[in-house]
Tab-separated table of N, CA, C and O in Angstrom:
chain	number	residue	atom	x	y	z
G	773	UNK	N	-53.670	155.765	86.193
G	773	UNK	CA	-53.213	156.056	84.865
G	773	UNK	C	-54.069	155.284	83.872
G	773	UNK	O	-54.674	154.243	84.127
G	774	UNK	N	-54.047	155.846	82.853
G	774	UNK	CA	-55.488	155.078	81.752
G	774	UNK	C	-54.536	154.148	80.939
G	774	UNK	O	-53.333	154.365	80.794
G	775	UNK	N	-55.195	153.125	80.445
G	775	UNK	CA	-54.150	152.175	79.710
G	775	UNK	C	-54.898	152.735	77.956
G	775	UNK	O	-56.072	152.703	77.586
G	776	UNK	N	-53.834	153.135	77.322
G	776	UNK	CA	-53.702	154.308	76.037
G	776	UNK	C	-53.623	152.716	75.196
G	776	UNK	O	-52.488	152.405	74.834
G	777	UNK	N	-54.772	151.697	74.870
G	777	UNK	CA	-54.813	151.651	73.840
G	777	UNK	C	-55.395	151.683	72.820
G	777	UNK	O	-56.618	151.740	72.947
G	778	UNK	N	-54.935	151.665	71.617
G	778	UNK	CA	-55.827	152.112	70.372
G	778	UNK	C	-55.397	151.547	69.089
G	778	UNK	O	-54.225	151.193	68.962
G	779	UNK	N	-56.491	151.392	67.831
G	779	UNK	CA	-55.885	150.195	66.931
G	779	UNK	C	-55.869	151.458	66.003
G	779	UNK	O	-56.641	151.219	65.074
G	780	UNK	N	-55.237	152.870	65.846
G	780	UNK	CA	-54.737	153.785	65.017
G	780	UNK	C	-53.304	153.387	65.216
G	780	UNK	O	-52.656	152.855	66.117
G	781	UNK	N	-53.010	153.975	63.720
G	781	UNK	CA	-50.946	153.635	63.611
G	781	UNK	C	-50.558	154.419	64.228
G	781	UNK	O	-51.223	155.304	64.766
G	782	UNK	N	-49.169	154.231	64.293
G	782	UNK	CA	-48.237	155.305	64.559
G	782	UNK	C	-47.741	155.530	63.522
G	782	UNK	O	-47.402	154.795	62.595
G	783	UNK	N	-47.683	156.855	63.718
G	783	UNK	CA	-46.690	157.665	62.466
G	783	UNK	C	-45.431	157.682	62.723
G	783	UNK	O	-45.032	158.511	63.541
G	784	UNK	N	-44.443	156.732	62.062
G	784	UNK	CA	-43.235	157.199	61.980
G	784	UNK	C	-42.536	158.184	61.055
G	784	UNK	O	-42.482	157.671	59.938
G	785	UNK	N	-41.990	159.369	61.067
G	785	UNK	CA	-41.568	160.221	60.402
G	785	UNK	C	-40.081	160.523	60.376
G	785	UNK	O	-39.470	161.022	61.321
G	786	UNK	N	-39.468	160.119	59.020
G	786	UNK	CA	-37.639	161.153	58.965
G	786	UNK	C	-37.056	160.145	58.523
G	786	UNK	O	-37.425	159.876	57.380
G	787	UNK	N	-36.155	159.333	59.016
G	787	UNK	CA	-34.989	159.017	58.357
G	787	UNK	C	-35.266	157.174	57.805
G	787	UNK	O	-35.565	156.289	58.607
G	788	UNK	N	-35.110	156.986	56.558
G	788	UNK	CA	-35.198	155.506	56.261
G	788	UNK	C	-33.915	155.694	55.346
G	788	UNK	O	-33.650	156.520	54.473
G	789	UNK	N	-33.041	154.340	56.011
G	789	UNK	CA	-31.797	154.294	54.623
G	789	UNK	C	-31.423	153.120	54.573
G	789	UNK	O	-31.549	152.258	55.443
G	790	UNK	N	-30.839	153.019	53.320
G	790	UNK	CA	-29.610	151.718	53.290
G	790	UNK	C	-29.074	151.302	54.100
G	790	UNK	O	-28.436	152.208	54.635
G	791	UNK	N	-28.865	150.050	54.749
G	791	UNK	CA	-27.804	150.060	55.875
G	791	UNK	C	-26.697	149.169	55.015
G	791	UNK	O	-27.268	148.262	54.409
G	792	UNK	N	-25.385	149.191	54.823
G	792	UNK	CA	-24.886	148.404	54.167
G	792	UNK	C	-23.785	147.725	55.304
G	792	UNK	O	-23.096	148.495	55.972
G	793	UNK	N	-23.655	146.166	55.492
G	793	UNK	CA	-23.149	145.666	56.990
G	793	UNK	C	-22.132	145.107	56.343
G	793	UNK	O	-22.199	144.656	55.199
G	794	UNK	N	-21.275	145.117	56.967
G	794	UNK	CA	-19.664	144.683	56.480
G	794	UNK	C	-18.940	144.331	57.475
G	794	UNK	O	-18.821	145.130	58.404
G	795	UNK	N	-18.364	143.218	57.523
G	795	UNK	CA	-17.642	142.617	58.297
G	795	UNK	C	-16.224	143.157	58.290
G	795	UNK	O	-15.563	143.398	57.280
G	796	UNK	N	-15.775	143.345	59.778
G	796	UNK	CA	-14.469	143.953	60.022
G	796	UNK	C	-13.322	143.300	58.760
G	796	UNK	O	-12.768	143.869	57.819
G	797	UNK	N	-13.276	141.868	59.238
G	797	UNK	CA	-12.179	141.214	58.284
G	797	UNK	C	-11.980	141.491	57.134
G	797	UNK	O	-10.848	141.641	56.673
G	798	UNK	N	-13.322	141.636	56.305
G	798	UNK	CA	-13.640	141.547	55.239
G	798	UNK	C	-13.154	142.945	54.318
G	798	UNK	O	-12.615	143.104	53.223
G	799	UNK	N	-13.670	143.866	55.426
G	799	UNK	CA	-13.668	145.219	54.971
G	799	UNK	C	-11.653	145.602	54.954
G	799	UNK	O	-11.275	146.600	54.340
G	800	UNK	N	-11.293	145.287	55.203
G	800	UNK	CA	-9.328	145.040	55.696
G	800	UNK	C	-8.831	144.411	54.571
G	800	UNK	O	-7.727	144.727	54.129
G	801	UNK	N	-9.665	143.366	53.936
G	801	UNK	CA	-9.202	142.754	52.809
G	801	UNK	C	-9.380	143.790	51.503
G	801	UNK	O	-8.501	144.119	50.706
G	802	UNK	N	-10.372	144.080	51.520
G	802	UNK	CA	-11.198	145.404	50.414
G	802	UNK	C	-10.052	146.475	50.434
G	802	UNK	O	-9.725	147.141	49.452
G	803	UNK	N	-9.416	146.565	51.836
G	803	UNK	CA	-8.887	147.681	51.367
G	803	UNK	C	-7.189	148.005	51.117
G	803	UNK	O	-6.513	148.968	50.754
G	804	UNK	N	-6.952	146.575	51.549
G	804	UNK	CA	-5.518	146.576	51.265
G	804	UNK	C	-5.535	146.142	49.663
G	804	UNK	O	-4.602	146.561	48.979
G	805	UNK	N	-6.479	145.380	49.079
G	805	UNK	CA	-6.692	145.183	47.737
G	805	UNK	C	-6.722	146.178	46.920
G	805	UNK	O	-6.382	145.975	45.755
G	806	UNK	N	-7.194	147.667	47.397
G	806	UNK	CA	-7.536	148.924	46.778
G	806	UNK	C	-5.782	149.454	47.399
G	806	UNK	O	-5.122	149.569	46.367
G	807	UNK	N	-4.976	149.750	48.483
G	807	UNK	CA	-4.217	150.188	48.490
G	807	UNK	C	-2.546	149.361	47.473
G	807	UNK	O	-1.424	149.788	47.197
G	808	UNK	N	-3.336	147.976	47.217
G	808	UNK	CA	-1.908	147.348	46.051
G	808	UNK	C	-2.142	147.699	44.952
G	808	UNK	O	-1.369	147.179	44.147
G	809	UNK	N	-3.114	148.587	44.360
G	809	UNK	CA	-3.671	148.526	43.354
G	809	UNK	C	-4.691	147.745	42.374
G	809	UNK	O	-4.967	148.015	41.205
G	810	UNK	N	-5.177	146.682	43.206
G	810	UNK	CA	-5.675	145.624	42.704
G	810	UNK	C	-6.951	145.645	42.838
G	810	UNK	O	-7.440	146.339	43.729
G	811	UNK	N	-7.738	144.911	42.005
G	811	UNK	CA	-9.294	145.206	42.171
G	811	UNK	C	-9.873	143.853	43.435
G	811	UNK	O	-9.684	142.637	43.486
G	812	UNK	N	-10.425	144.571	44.078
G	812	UNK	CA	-10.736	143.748	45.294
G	812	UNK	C	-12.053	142.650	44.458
G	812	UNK	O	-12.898	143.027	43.646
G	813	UNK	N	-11.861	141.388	44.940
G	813	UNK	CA	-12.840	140.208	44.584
G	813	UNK	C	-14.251	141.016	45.367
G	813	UNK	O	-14.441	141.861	46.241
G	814	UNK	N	-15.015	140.199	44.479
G	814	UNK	CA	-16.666	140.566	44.996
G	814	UNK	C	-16.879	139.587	46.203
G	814	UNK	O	-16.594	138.390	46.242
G	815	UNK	N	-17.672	140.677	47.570
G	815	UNK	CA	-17.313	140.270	48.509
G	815	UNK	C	-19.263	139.449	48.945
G	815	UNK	O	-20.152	140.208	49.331
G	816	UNK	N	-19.479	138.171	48.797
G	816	UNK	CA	-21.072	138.104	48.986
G	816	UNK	C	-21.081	138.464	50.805
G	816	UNK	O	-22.249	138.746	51.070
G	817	UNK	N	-20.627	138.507	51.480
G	817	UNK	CA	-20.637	138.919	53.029
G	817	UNK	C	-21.008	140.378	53.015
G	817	UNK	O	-20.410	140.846	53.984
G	818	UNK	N	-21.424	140.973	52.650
G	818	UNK	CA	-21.573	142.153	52.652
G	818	UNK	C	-23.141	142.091	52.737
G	818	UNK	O	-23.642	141.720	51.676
G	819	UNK	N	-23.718	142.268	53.382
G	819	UNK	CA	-25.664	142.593	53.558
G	819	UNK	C	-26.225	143.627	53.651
G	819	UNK	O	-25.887	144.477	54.475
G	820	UNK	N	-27.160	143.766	52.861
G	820	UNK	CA	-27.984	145.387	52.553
G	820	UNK	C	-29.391	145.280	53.454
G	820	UNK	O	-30.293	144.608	52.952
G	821	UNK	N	-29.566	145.735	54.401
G	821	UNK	CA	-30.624	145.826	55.038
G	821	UNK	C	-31.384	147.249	55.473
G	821	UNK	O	-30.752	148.304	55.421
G	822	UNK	N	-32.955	147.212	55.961
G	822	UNK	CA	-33.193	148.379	56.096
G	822	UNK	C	-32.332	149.317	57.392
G	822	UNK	O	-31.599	148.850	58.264
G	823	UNK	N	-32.584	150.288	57.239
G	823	UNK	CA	-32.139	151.093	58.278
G	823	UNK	C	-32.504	152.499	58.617
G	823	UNK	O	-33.585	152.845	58.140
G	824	UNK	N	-31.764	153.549	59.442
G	824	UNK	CA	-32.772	154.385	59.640
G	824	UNK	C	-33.221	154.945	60.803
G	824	UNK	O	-33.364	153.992	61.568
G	825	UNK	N	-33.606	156.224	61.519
G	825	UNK	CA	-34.308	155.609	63.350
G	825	UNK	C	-35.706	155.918	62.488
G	825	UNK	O	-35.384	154.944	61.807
G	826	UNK	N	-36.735	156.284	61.988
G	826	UNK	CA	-37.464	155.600	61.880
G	826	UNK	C	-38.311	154.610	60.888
G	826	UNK	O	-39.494	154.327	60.699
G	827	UNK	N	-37.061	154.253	60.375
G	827	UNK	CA	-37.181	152.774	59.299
G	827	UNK	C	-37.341	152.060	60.197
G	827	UNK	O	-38.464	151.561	60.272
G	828	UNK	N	-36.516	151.760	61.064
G	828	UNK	CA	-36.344	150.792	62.598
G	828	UNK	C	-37.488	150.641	62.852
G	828	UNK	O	-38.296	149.772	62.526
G	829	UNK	N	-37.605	152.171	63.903
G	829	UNK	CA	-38.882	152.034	64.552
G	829	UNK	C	-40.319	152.007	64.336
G	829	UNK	O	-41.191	152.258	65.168
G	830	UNK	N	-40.504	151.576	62.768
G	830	UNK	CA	-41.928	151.026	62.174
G	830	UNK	C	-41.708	149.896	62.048
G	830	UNK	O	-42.661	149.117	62.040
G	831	UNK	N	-40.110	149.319	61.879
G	831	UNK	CA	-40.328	147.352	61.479
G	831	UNK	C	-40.593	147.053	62.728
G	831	UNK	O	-41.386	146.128	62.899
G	832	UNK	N	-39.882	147.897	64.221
G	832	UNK	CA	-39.737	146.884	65.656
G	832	UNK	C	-41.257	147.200	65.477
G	832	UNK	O	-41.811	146.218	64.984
G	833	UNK	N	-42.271	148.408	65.746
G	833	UNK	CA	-43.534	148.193	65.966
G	833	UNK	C	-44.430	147.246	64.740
G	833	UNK	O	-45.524	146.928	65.207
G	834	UNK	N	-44.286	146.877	63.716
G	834	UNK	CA	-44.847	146.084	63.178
G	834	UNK	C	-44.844	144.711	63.433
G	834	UNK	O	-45.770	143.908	63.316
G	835	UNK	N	-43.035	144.441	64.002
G	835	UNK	CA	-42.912	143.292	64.587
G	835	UNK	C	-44.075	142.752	65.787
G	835	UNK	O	-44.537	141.611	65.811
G	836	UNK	N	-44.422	143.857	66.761
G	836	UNK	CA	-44.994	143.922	68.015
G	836	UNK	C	-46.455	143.582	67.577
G	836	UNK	O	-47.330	143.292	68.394
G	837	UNK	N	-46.652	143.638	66.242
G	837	UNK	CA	-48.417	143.726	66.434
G	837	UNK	C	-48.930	144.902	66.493
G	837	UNK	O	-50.132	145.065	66.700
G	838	UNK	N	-48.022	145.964	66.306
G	838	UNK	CA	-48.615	147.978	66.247
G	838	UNK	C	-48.457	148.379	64.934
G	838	UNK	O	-47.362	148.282	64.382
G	839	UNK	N	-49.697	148.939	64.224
G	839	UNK	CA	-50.337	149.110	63.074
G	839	UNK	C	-48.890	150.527	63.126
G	839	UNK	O	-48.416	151.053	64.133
G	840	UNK	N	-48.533	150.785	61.669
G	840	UNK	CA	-47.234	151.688	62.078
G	840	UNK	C	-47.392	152.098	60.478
G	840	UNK	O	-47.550	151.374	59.495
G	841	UNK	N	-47.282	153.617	60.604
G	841	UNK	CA	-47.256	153.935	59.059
G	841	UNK	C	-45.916	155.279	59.072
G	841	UNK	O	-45.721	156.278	59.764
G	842	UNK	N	-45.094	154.525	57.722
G	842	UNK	CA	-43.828	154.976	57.579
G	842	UNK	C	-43.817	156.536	56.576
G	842	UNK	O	-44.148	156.604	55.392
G	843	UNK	N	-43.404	157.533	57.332
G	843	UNK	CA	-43.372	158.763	56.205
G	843	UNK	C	-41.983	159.365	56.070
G	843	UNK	O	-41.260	159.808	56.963
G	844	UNK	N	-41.741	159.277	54.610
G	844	UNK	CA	-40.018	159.675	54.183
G	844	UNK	C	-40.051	159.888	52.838
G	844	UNK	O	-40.981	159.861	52.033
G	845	UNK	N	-38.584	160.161	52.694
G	845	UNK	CA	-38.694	160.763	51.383
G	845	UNK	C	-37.305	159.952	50.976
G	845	UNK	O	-36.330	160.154	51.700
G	846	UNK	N	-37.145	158.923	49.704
G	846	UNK	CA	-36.412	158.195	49.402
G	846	UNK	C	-36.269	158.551	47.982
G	846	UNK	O	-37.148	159.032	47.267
G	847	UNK	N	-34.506	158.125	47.505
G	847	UNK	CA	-34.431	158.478	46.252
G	847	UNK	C	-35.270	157.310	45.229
G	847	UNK	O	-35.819	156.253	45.542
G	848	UNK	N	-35.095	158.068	43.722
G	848	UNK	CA	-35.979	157.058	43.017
G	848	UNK	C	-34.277	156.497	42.494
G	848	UNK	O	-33.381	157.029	41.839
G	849	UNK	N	-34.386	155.597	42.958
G	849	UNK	CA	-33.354	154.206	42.829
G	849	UNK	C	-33.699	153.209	43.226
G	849	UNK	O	-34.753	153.030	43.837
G	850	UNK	N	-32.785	152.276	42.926
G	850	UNK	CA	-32.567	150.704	43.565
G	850	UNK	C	-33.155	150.612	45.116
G	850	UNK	O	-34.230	150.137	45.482
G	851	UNK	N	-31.953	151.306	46.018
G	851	UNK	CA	-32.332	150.872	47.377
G	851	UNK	C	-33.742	151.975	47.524
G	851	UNK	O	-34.728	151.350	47.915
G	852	UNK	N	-33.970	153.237	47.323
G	852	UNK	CA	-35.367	153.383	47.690
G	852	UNK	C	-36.561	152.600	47.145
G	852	UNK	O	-37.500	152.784	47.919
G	853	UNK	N	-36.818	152.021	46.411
G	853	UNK	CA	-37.707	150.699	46.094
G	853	UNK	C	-37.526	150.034	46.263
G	853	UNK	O	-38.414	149.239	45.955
G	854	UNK	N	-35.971	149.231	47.086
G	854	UNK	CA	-36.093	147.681	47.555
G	854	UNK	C	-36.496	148.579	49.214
G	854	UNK	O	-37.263	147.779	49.748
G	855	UNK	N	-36.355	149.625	50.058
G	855	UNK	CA	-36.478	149.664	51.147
G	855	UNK	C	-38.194	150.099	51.251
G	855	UNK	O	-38.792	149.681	52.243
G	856	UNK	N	-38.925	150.884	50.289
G	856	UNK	CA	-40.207	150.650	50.551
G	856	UNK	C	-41.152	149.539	50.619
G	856	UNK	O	-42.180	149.291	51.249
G	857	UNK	N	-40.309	148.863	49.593
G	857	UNK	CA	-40.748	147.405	49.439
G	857	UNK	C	-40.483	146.570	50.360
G	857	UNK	O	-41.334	145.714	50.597
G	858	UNK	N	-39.278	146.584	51.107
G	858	UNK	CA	-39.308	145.889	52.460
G	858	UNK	C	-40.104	146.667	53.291
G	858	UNK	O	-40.464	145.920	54.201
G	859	UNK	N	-40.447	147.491	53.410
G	859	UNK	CA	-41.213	148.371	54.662
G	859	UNK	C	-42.775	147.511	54.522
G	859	UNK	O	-43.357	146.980	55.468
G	860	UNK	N	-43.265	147.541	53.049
G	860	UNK	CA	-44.490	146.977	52.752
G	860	UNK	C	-44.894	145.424	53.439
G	860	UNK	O	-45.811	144.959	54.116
G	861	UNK	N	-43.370	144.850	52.702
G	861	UNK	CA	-43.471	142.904	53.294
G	861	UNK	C	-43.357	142.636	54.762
G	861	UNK	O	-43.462	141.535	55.302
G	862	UNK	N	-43.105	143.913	55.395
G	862	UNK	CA	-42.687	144.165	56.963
G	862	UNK	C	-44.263	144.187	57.615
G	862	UNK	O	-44.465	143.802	58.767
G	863	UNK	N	-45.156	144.596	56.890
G	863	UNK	CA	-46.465	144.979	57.444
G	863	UNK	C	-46.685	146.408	57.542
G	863	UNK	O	-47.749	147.019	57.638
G	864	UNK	N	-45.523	146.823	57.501
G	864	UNK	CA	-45.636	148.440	57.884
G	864	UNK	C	-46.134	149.342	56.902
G	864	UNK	O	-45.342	149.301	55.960
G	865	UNK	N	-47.073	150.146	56.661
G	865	UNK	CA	-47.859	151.333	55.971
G	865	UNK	C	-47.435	151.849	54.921
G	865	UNK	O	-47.375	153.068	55.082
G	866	UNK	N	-47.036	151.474	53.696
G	866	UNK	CA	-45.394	152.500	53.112
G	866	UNK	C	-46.312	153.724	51.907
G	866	UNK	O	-45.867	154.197	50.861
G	867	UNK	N	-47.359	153.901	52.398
G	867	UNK	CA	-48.220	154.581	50.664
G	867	UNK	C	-47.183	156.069	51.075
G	867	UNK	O	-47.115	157.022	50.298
G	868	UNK	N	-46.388	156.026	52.501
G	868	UNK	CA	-46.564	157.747	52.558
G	868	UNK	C	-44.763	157.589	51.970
G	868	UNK	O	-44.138	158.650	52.002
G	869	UNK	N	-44.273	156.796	51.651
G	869	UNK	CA	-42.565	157.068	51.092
G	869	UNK	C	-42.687	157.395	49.933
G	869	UNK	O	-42.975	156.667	48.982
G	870	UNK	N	-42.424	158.788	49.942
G	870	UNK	CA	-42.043	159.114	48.742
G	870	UNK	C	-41.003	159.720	47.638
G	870	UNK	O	-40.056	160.385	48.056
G	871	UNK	N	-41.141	159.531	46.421
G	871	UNK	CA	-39.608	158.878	45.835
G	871	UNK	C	-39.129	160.434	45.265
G	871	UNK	O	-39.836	161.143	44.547
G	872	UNK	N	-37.811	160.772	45.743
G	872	UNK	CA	-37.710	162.125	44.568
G	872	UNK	C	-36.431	162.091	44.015
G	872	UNK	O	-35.395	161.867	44.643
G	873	UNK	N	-36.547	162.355	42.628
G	873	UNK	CA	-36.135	162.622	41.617
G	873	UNK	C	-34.621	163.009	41.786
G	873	UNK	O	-33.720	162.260	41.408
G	874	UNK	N	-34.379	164.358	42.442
G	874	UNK	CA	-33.117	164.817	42.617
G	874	UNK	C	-31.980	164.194	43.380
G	874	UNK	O	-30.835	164.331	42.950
G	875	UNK	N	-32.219	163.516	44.487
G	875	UNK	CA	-31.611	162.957	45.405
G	875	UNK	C	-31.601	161.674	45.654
G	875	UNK	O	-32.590	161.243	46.248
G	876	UNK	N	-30.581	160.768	45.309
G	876	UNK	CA	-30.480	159.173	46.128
G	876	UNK	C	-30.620	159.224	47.563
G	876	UNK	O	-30.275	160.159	48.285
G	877	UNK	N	-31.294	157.860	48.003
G	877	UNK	CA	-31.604	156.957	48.795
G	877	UNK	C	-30.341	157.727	49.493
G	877	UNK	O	-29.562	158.296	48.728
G	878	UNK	N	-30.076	157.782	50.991
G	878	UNK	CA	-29.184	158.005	52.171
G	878	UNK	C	-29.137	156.477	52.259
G	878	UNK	O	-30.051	155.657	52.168
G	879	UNK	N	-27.293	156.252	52.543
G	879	UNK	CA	-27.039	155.395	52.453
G	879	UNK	C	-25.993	155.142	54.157
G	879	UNK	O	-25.147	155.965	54.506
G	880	UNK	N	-26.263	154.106	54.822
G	880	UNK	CA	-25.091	154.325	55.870
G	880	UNK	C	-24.139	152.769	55.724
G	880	UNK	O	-24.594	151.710	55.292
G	881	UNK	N	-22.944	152.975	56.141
G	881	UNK	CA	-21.824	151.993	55.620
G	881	UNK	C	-21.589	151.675	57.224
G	881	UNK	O	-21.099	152.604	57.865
G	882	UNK	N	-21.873	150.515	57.900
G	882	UNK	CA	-21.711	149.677	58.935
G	882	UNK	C	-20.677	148.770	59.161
G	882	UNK	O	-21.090	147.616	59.044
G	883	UNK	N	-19.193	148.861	59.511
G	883	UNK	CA	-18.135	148.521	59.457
G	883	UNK	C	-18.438	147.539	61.096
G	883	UNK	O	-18.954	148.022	62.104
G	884	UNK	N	-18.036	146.368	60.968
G	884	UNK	CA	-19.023	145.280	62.378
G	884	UNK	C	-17.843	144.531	62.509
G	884	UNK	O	-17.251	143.886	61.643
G	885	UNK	N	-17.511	144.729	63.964
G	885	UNK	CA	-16.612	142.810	64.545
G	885	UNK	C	-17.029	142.769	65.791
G	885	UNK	O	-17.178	143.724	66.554
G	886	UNK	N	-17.286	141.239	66.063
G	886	UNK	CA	-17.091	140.943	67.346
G	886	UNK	C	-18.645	142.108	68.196
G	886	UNK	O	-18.766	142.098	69.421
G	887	UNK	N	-19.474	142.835	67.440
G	887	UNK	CA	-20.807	143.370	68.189
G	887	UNK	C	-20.153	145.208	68.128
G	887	UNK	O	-20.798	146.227	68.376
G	888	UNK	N	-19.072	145.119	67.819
G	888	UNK	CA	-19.268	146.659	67.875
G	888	UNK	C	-19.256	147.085	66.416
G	888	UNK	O	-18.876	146.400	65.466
G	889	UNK	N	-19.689	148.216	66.390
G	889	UNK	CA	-19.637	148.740	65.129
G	889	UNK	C	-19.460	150.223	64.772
G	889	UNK	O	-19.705	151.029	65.669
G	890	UNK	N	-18.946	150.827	63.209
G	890	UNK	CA	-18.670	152.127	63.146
G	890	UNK	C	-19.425	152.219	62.293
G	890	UNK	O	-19.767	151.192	61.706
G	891	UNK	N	-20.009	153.608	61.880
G	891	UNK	CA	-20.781	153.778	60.974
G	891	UNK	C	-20.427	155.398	60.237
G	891	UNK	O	-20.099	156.435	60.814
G	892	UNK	N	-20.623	155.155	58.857
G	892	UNK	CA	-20.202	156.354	58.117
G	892	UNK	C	-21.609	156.243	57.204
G	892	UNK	O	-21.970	155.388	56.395
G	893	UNK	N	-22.184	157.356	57.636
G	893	UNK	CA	-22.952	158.073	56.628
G	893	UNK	C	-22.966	158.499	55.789
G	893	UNK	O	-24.009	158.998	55.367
């Protein structure tokens, strides 16, 4: 078998989003606060990170030392310019994300305890 290597990127192509991570407890407090009527306190436990399968799979190959260039289509907002911009500080390729007009950033909501997790898109 030939050993396939080569210092061309990989193209990652399709999905880059928001990941927004929320702690089980936390998220229980949020919402019994919303079911008394009350405005739930601002929660700083809450972390916005990239996400995505292949947002992922250009940071793990950039992590590795594999030249990796990211192609998607992100809204022109907040999280699509903080997530190209992390794609960039990641090492990873970002000239091909591009921003459109009509549609926000895909966002996924990561509900986490104890290692498992649910996720709503």
């Amino acid at each position: 078998m030939k050993n396939l290597i080569t210092e061309k990127p990989v193209l990652c192509a399709g999905a880059v989003m928001a990941d927004f991570i929320i702690p089980y407890s936390e998220s229980k407090k949020y919402l019994a606060a919303l079911a008394a009527g009350l405005n739930p306190e601002r929660n700083t436990k809450i972390r916005l990170q990239l996400g995505g399968t292949s947002g992922n799979s250009a940071y793990g190959l950039s992590q590795l030392g594999v030249p990796a260039v990211i192609m998607a289509k992100v809204g022109r907002d907040y999280q699509g310019k903080l997530l190209r911009d992390d794609m960039a500080n990641c090492g990873v390729d970002a000239s091909c994300i591009f921003f459109d007009d009509d549609h926000p950033t895909m966002m996924n909501v990561v509900v986490s305890e104890d290692g498992n997790r649910s996720m709503f898109i």
